[in-house]
């Protein structure tokens, strides 16, 4: 294991790996990435891997448009011999309440002003896209054909291989157990396998970011929240887009291999538990059958749970820590970190290298919580 590094990245999920690749491909040498388990053992390996451009704030629309453009070319950008399986089947967002319908209209106006090709559909028009959809109670739908889905395992493999080709050293089963700070500056990282001297650390530790921050005396306001998900046996392809309802609290899609994957947001509850529950299956099935009655005849093959890394306003935290020089943060994605992973890596690399960032990230700094400048995003499950 290296004894010194220019940069140590803590976290082997998509945020850490994407930043590692983007830094190394821009010329930074001596990057070490630490992962306490195996790559993707955090949330990235447990996610639904949906990617959408339909957001309700200018910042999230811009981030997601930029990230989609990377996903569209990701195999080439990462020189990946496999396929990350990015498919653009669209997202169909169902408005159930009048308030939601009004919000969708505003979101679409904003999205159009930023070049996102979304549209508002009547329930009848939505049937052209999802013929078996139960439209009872649906007022209208927002649809963007360029939203989609990728294979999270292959995406991670692509980033990890590309980062390694550019010289990044990835140490799995290597936990950061201490951060050495002298006179307010980072000096090194203690791990269960030895000490690494460095003056730059990126905390990309997902739901564990708060604990990693505490190692350096840095406040990272991120708390874990368990989210469950399940997958069915594969069947013939019937559903192209992801269907989602914020008020109905559900997301559901069919994977390229034919499996349906689905989940819903639980009552907010801080927990590191990743246990699965029977209650989730019961509730999930009721919700899913309601929208797609044909699912009744399809068997569930697996359920699991993972952690959302919740920030106080459910928006990412990007930038640097305030208390200690040399600590950078890429965390708090609050359940949307897979889709933001490619653009996060690019923006964080630009920021760390002192380059102008492709998109402004100053409003996403950790200081916004103390300043009371929280960001309100209306388009979340
Ligand atoms: C059920 C579910 C569905 C989801 N669906 C979607 C979706 O459809 N679209 C979407 O965009 N997002 C989705 N997400 C959210 C997404 O998975 C996360 O936002 C994203 O994966 C975060 O990536 P990350 O790299 O920041 O964190 P993680 O993937 O959690 O990686 C952090 C890593 O840090 C490691 N680590 C922690 N502490 C230490 C330490 N001290 N030393 C070394 N390593 C350490 C952990 O082991 C972990 O592997 C979903 C999440 C869940 C749980």
Coordinates of C-alpha atoms and ligand atoms in Angstrom, one line a residue:
X1 CA 0.0 0.0 0.0
X2 CA 1.2 3.5 -0.8
X3 CA 2.6 5.6 2.0
X4 CA 1.9 9.0 0.4
X5 CA -0.7 10.2 -2.0
X6 CA -1.7 13.5 -3.6
X7 CA -5.3 12.8 -3.0
X8 CA -7.1 10.2 -0.9
X9 CA -10.7 9.5 -1.8
X10 CA -12.8 7.8 0.9
X11 CA -15.7 5.7 -0.7
X12 CA -15.8 3.2 -3.5
X13 CA -19.3 4.1 -4.8
X14 CA -20.1 6.0 -7.9
X15 CA -19.2 9.4 -6.5
X16 CA -15.7 8.4 -5.4
X17 CA -14.9 6.4 -8.5
X18 CA -16.2 9.0 -10.9
X19 CA -14.2 11.7 -9.1
X20 CA -11.1 9.5 -9.1
X21 CA -11.4 8.9 -12.9
X22 CA -12.1 12.6 -13.6
X23 CA -9.1 13.7 -11.5
X24 CA -6.7 11.2 -13.0
X25 CA -7.8 11.7 -16.6
X26 CA -7.1 15.4 -16.1
X27 CA -3.6 14.6 -15.0
X28 CA -3.6 14.3 -11.2
X29 CA -1.0 11.6 -10.1
X30 CA -0.9 9.5 -7.0
X31 CA -4.6 9.1 -6.3
X32 CA -5.6 6.5 -3.8
X33 CA -9.3 5.4 -3.3
X34 CA -10.2 3.6 0.0
X35 CA -13.2 1.4 0.2
X36 CA -14.0 -0.3 3.5
X37 CA -15.9 -3.2 1.8
X38 CA -16.0 -4.2 -1.8
X39 CA -16.6 -1.6 -4.6
X40 CA -20.3 -0.8 -4.7
X41 CA -21.0 -2.3 -1.3
X42 CA -22.7 0.9 -0.3
X43 CA -25.8 2.4 -1.9
X44 CA -24.6 2.3 -5.5
X45 CA -24.8 -1.5 -5.6
X46 CA -28.3 -1.4 -4.2
X47 CA -30.0 1.3 -6.2
X48 CA -32.7 1.4 -8.9
X49 CA -30.2 3.2 -11.3
X50 CA -32.9 5.4 -12.8
X51 CA -31.6 8.6 -14.6
X52 CA -33.9 11.5 -15.2
X53 CA -33.9 15.1 -16.4
X54 CA -37.3 15.9 -15.1
X55 CA -36.6 18.1 -12.0
X56 CA -38.2 21.2 -10.6
X57 CA -35.1 23.4 -9.9
X58 CA -32.9 25.0 -12.4
X59 CA -29.8 23.5 -10.7
X60 CA -31.0 19.9 -10.7
X61 CA -32.3 20.2 -14.3
X62 CA -28.8 21.5 -15.4
X63 CA -27.0 18.8 -13.4
X64 CA -29.2 16.0 -14.7
X65 CA -29.1 17.2 -18.3
X66 CA -25.3 17.3 -18.1
X67 CA -25.1 13.8 -16.5
X68 CA -27.5 12.4 -19.2
X69 CA -25.2 13.7 -21.9
X70 CA -22.3 11.8 -20.2
X71 CA -24.4 8.6 -19.9
X72 CA -25.2 8.8 -23.6
X73 CA -21.5 8.5 -24.4
X74 CA -20.2 6.8 -21.3
X75 CA -18.9 3.6 -23.0
X76 CA -16.7 5.8 -25.2
X77 CA -15.7 8.3 -22.5
X78 CA -14.5 5.5 -20.2
X79 CA -13.2 3.4 -23.1
X80 CA -15.3 0.5 -21.7
X81 CA -15.2 -2.7 -23.6
X82 CA -18.5 -3.8 -22.2
X83 CA -21.8 -1.9 -22.2
X84 CA -23.1 0.2 -19.3
X85 CA -26.6 -0.5 -20.8
X86 CA -27.8 3.1 -20.6
X87 CA -31.3 2.9 -22.2
X88 CA -33.5 5.9 -22.7
X89 CA -37.0 4.6 -22.3
X90 CA -38.3 7.7 -20.6
X91 CA -39.8 8.5 -17.2
X92 CA -43.6 8.9 -17.0
X93 CA -44.5 10.9 -13.9
X94 CA -48.1 10.7 -12.9
X95 CA -49.9 13.7 -11.4
X96 CA -52.6 12.7 -8.9
X97 CA -53.4 15.9 -7.1
X98 CA -54.3 19.3 -8.5
X99 CA -51.3 20.8 -6.8
X100 CA -49.0 18.2 -8.4
X101 CA -50.4 18.9 -11.8
X102 CA -49.8 22.6 -11.4
X103 CA -46.2 21.9 -10.2
X104 CA -45.6 19.6 -13.3
X105 CA -46.7 22.5 -15.6
X106 CA -44.2 24.8 -13.9
X107 CA -41.5 22.1 -14.0
X108 CA -42.0 21.5 -17.7
X109 CA -41.9 25.2 -18.5
X110 CA -38.5 25.4 -16.6
X111 CA -37.3 22.2 -18.3
X112 CA -38.1 23.6 -21.8
X113 CA -36.2 26.8 -21.0
X114 CA -33.2 24.6 -20.3
X115 CA -33.6 22.4 -23.4
X116 CA -35.1 19.3 -21.7
X117 CA -37.7 17.7 -24.1
X118 CA -40.4 16.9 -21.6
X119 CA -44.1 17.2 -22.2
X120 CA -47.4 17.1 -20.4
X121 CA -49.8 14.3 -21.5
X122 CA -53.4 13.6 -20.8
X123 CA -54.1 10.2 -19.2
X124 CA -55.4 8.9 -22.6
X125 CA -52.1 10.0 -24.2
X126 CA -50.1 8.3 -21.5
X127 CA -51.8 5.0 -22.6
X128 CA -50.0 5.3 -25.9
X129 CA -46.8 5.0 -23.9
X130 CA -47.9 2.5 -21.2
X131 CA -51.0 0.7 -22.7
X132 CA -51.9 -1.3 -19.6
X133 CA -51.6 1.6 -17.1
X134 CA -54.5 2.0 -14.8
X135 CA -55.3 5.7 -15.3
X136 CA -58.0 6.0 -12.7
X137 CA -57.2 8.9 -10.5
X138 CA -54.4 10.2 -12.7
X139 CA -55.0 13.9 -13.8
X140 CA -52.1 14.1 -16.2
X141 CA -48.6 12.9 -16.8
X142 CA -45.2 14.5 -17.4
X143 CA -43.0 12.5 -19.8
X144 CA -39.4 12.9 -21.0
X145 CA -38.3 10.3 -23.6
X146 CA -34.6 11.0 -22.9
X147 CA -34.8 9.9 -19.2
X148 CA -33.7 6.3 -18.7
X149 CA -31.8 3.7 -16.8
X150 CA -28.3 2.2 -16.7
X151 CA -26.7 -0.9 -15.2
X152 CA -25.1 0.2 -12.0
X153 CA -22.7 -2.7 -11.8
X154 CA -21.4 -2.2 -15.3
X155 CA -21.2 1.6 -14.8
X156 CA -19.1 1.1 -11.7
X157 CA -16.9 -1.4 -13.4
X158 CA -16.4 1.0 -16.3
X159 CA -15.4 3.9 -13.9
X160 CA -13.2 1.6 -11.8
X161 CA -11.3 0.2 -14.8
X162 CA -10.9 3.6 -16.4
X163 CA -9.6 5.1 -13.1
X164 CA -7.1 2.3 -12.7
X165 CA -5.9 2.7 -16.3
X166 CA -5.2 6.3 -15.4
X167 CA -3.1 5.2 -12.4
X168 CA -5.6 5.4 -9.5
X169 CA -4.8 2.8 -6.8
X170 CA -8.0 1.3 -5.4
X171 CA -7.8 -0.4 -2.0
X172 CA -10.8 -2.4 -1.1
X173 CA -11.4 -3.8 2.4
X174 CA -9.4 -0.7 3.6
X175 CA -11.3 1.5 6.0
X176 CA -10.3 5.1 6.9
X177 CA -10.2 4.9 10.7
X178 CA -8.6 8.3 11.4
X179 CA -7.8 11.6 9.8
X180 CA -4.7 13.5 10.9
X181 CA -5.2 17.2 11.1
X182 CA -2.5 19.6 12.2
X183 CA -3.1 23.4 12.5
X184 CA -6.4 23.1 10.6
X185 CA -4.8 21.3 7.6
X186 CA -5.0 17.6 6.5
X187 CA -1.8 15.7 7.0
X188 CA -2.9 12.1 6.4
X189 CA -5.3 9.2 6.8
X190 CA -5.1 6.3 9.1
X191 CA -6.5 3.0 7.8
X192 CA -6.8 -0.5 9.1
X193 CA -3.9 -1.3 6.7
X194 CA -1.6 1.5 7.5
X195 CA -1.1 5.3 7.3
X196 CA -1.1 7.4 4.1
X197 CA 0.3 10.9 4.1
X198 CA -1.8 13.4 2.0
X199 CA -2.9 17.0 2.1
X200 CA -6.2 16.3 0.2
X201 CA -9.1 14.0 1.1
X202 CA -12.4 13.6 -0.6
X203 CA -15.3 12.3 1.6
X204 CA -17.5 10.4 -0.8
X205 CA -18.6 7.9 1.8
X206 CA -22.4 8.0 1.1
X207 CA -24.5 7.4 4.2
X208 CA -21.4 7.1 6.3
X209 CA -20.1 10.5 5.4
X210 CA -21.0 12.1 8.8
X211 CA -18.8 9.5 10.6
X212 CA -15.9 10.0 8.2
X213 CA -16.2 13.8 8.7
X214 CA -16.1 13.3 12.5
X215 CA -12.7 11.6 12.1
X216 CA -11.4 15.1 11.0
X217 CA -13.7 17.1 13.3
X218 CA -15.7 18.2 10.2
X219 CA -19.5 18.5 10.3
X220 CA -21.1 16.7 7.4
X221 CA -24.9 16.8 7.9
X222 CA -25.8 13.5 6.3
X223 CA -28.0 10.9 7.9
X224 CA -28.8 7.3 6.7
X225 CA -32.3 6.3 5.7
X226 CA -33.3 2.8 4.8
X227 CA -35.1 2.3 1.5
X228 CA -36.3 -1.1 0.3
X229 CA -36.7 -2.3 -3.2
X230 CA -37.7 -5.6 -5.0
X231 CA -37.3 -7.3 -8.3
X232 CA -39.5 -9.8 -10.1
X233 CA -38.7 -12.7 -12.4
X234 CA -37.9 -11.7 -16.0
X235 CA -40.9 -11.7 -18.4
X236 CA -41.4 -10.4 -21.9
X237 CA -40.8 -6.7 -22.3
X238 CA -44.1 -4.7 -21.7
X239 CA -43.0 -1.5 -20.0
X240 CA -40.6 1.0 -21.7
X241 CA -40.4 4.0 -19.3
X242 CA -40.0 4.2 -15.6
X243 CA -43.4 5.1 -14.1
X244 CA -43.3 7.2 -11.0
X245 CA -45.7 9.1 -8.8
X246 CA -44.6 11.5 -6.1
X247 CA -48.0 11.7 -4.4
X248 CA -48.6 8.0 -4.9
X249 CA -45.1 7.4 -3.6
X250 CA -43.9 4.7 -6.1
X251 CA -41.3 4.1 -8.8
X252 CA -41.5 1.1 -11.1
X253 CA -39.6 0.1 -14.2
X254 CA -38.8 -3.0 -16.3
X255 CA -35.1 -3.7 -16.8
X256 CA -33.7 -4.6 -20.3
X257 CA -33.6 -8.3 -19.1
X258 CA -37.3 -8.3 -18.4
X259 CA -37.3 -8.0 -14.6
X260 CA -39.6 -5.4 -12.9
X261 CA -37.8 -3.4 -10.3
X262 CA -39.7 -1.2 -7.9
X263 CA -39.7 0.7 -4.6
X264 CA -41.3 3.5 -2.6
X265 CA -40.1 6.0 0.0
X266 CA -40.6 5.0 3.7
X267 CA -41.6 7.2 6.6
X268 CA -38.4 9.2 7.3
X269 CA -36.5 7.3 9.9
X270 CA -32.7 7.4 10.6
X271 CA -31.2 4.0 10.4
X272 CA -28.2 2.0 9.2
X273 CA -30.3 -1.1 9.0
X274 CA -30.4 -2.7 5.6
X275 CA -32.8 -5.5 6.6
X276 CA -35.8 -6.3 4.4
X277 CA -39.3 -6.4 5.7
X278 CA -42.5 -8.3 4.8
X279 CA -44.5 -5.1 5.2
X280 CA -42.6 -3.6 2.4
X281 CA -43.5 -6.4 0.0
X282 CA -47.2 -6.2 0.9
X283 CA -47.4 -2.4 0.5
X284 CA -45.3 -2.5 -2.7
X285 CA -47.4 -5.1 -4.3
X286 CA -50.6 -3.2 -3.6
X287 CA -49.1 0.0 -5.1
X288 CA -47.7 -1.9 -8.1
X289 CA -50.9 -3.8 -8.9
X290 CA -52.9 -0.6 -8.7
X291 CA -51.0 1.0 -11.6
X292 CA -50.2 -2.2 -13.6
X293 CA -52.7 -4.9 -12.8
X294 CA -50.9 -7.5 -15.0
X295 CA -48.1 -7.6 -12.4
X296 CA -50.4 -9.8 -10.3
X297 CA -49.2 -12.9 -12.2
X298 CA -45.5 -12.2 -12.0
X299 CA -43.3 -13.6 -9.2
X300 CA -41.0 -11.6 -7.0
X301 CA -37.5 -13.2 -6.9
X302 CA -35.6 -10.9 -4.5
X303 CA -35.9 -7.9 -2.2
X304 CA -33.2 -5.9 -0.5
X305 CA -32.6 -2.5 1.1
X306 CA -30.0 0.2 0.9
X307 CA -29.4 3.6 2.4
X308 CA -30.3 7.0 1.1
X309 CA -27.6 9.5 2.2
X310 CA -30.0 12.3 3.3
X311 CA -28.9 15.9 3.6
X312 CA -31.1 18.4 5.5
X313 CA -32.6 19.7 2.2
X314 CA -32.4 16.4 0.3
X315 CA -29.9 18.0 -2.1
X316 CA -26.2 17.1 -2.7
X317 CA -23.4 18.6 -0.8
X318 CA -20.5 19.4 -3.1
X319 CA -17.4 21.5 -2.3
X320 CA -15.0 21.7 0.6
X321 CA -15.3 21.4 4.3
X322 CA -15.3 24.7 6.2
X323 CA -13.4 23.6 9.3
X324 CA -10.3 21.9 7.9
X325 CA -8.2 22.8 4.8
X326 CA -7.8 20.0 2.3
X327 CA -11.1 18.2 2.9
X328 CA -13.6 18.0 0.1
X329 CA -17.1 16.7 0.1
X330 CA -19.3 14.9 -2.5
X331 CA -22.2 13.4 -0.6
X332 CA -25.8 14.0 0.6
X333 CA -27.3 13.0 -2.7
X334 CA -30.5 11.9 -0.8
X335 CA -31.3 9.0 -3.1
X336 CA -30.3 10.5 -6.5
X337 CA -26.5 9.9 -6.4
X338 CA -26.4 7.3 -9.1
X339 CA -27.7 9.6 -11.8
X340 CA -25.6 12.5 -10.6
X341 CA -22.5 10.3 -10.3
X342 CA -21.0 11.1 -13.7
X343 CA -21.4 14.9 -13.5
X344 CA -20.4 14.9 -9.8
X345 CA -17.1 13.4 -10.6
X346 CA -16.5 15.9 -13.4
X347 CA -17.5 18.9 -11.3
X348 CA -15.5 17.8 -8.2
X349 CA -12.4 17.1 -10.3
X350 CA -12.6 20.6 -11.8
X351 CA -13.2 22.1 -8.4
X352 CA -10.3 20.3 -6.7
X353 CA -7.9 21.1 -9.5
X354 CA -8.9 24.8 -9.2
X355 CA -10.4 24.9 -12.7
X356 CA -13.6 26.7 -13.6
X357 CA -16.5 24.2 -13.0
X358 CA -18.7 23.3 -16.0
X359 CA -21.7 24.2 -13.9
X360 CA -21.8 26.4 -10.8
X361 CA -21.7 24.4 -7.5
X362 CA -21.3 27.2 -5.0
X363 CA -25.0 26.9 -3.9
X364 CA -24.4 23.3 -3.0
X365 CA -21.7 24.0 -0.4
X366 CA -22.1 22.7 3.1
X367 CA -22.2 26.2 4.5
X368 CA -25.8 26.7 3.1
X369 CA -27.3 24.9 6.1
X370 CA -25.8 27.4 8.5
X371 CA -26.7 30.3 6.3
X372 CA -30.3 29.0 6.1
X373 CA -30.1 28.9 2.3
X374 CA -31.6 25.4 1.8
X375 CA -32.7 24.3 -1.7
X376 CA -36.3 23.2 -2.3
X377 CA -36.7 20.6 -4.9
X378 CA -40.4 19.7 -5.6
X379 CA -39.8 16.7 -7.8
X380 CA -38.8 13.9 -5.5
X381 CA -40.3 10.6 -4.3
Ligands
LIG1 C1 -33.2 1.3 -2.9 C2 -32.5 2.5 -3.5 C3 -32.8 2.9 -4.8 C4 -32.1 3.9 -5.4 N1 -32.5 4.3 -6.7 C5 -31.8 5.3 -7.3 C6 -32.1 5.7 -8.6 O1 -33.0 5.1 -9.2 N2 -31.3 6.7 -9.2 C7 -30.3 7.3 -8.5 O2 -29.7 8.2 -9.0 N3 -30.0 7.0 -7.2 C8 -30.7 6.0 -6.6 N4 -30.4 5.7 -5.3 C9 -29.4 6.4 -4.6 C10 -28.0 6.0 -5.0 O3 -27.8 4.7 -4.8 C11 -27.0 6.8 -4.1 O4 -27.3 8.2 -4.0 C12 -25.6 6.7 -4.7 O5 -25.3 5.3 -5.0 C13 -24.6 7.3 -3.8 O6 -23.3 6.9 -4.3 P1 -22.0 7.3 -3.4 O7 -20.8 6.9 -4.2 O8 -22.1 8.7 -3.0 O9 -22.2 6.4 -2.0 P2 -22.1 4.9 -1.8 O10 -22.4 4.1 -3.1 O11 -22.9 4.5 -0.6 O12 -20.6 4.7 -1.6 C14 -19.9 5.1 -0.4 C15 -18.9 4.1 0.0 O13 -18.1 4.6 1.1 C16 -17.7 3.4 1.8 N5 -17.2 3.9 3.1 C17 -17.9 4.4 4.1 N6 -17.1 4.7 5.1 C18 -15.9 4.4 4.8 C19 -14.6 4.4 5.5 N7 -14.5 4.9 6.7 N8 -13.5 4.0 4.8 C20 -13.6 3.5 3.5 N9 -14.8 3.4 2.9 C21 -15.9 3.9 3.5 C22 -18.9 2.6 1.9 O14 -18.6 1.2 2.1 C23 -19.5 2.8 0.5 O15 -19.2 1.7 -0.4 C24 -31.1 4.6 -4.7 C25 -30.7 4.2 -3.4 C26 -31.4 3.1 -2.8 C27 -30.9 2.6 -1.5

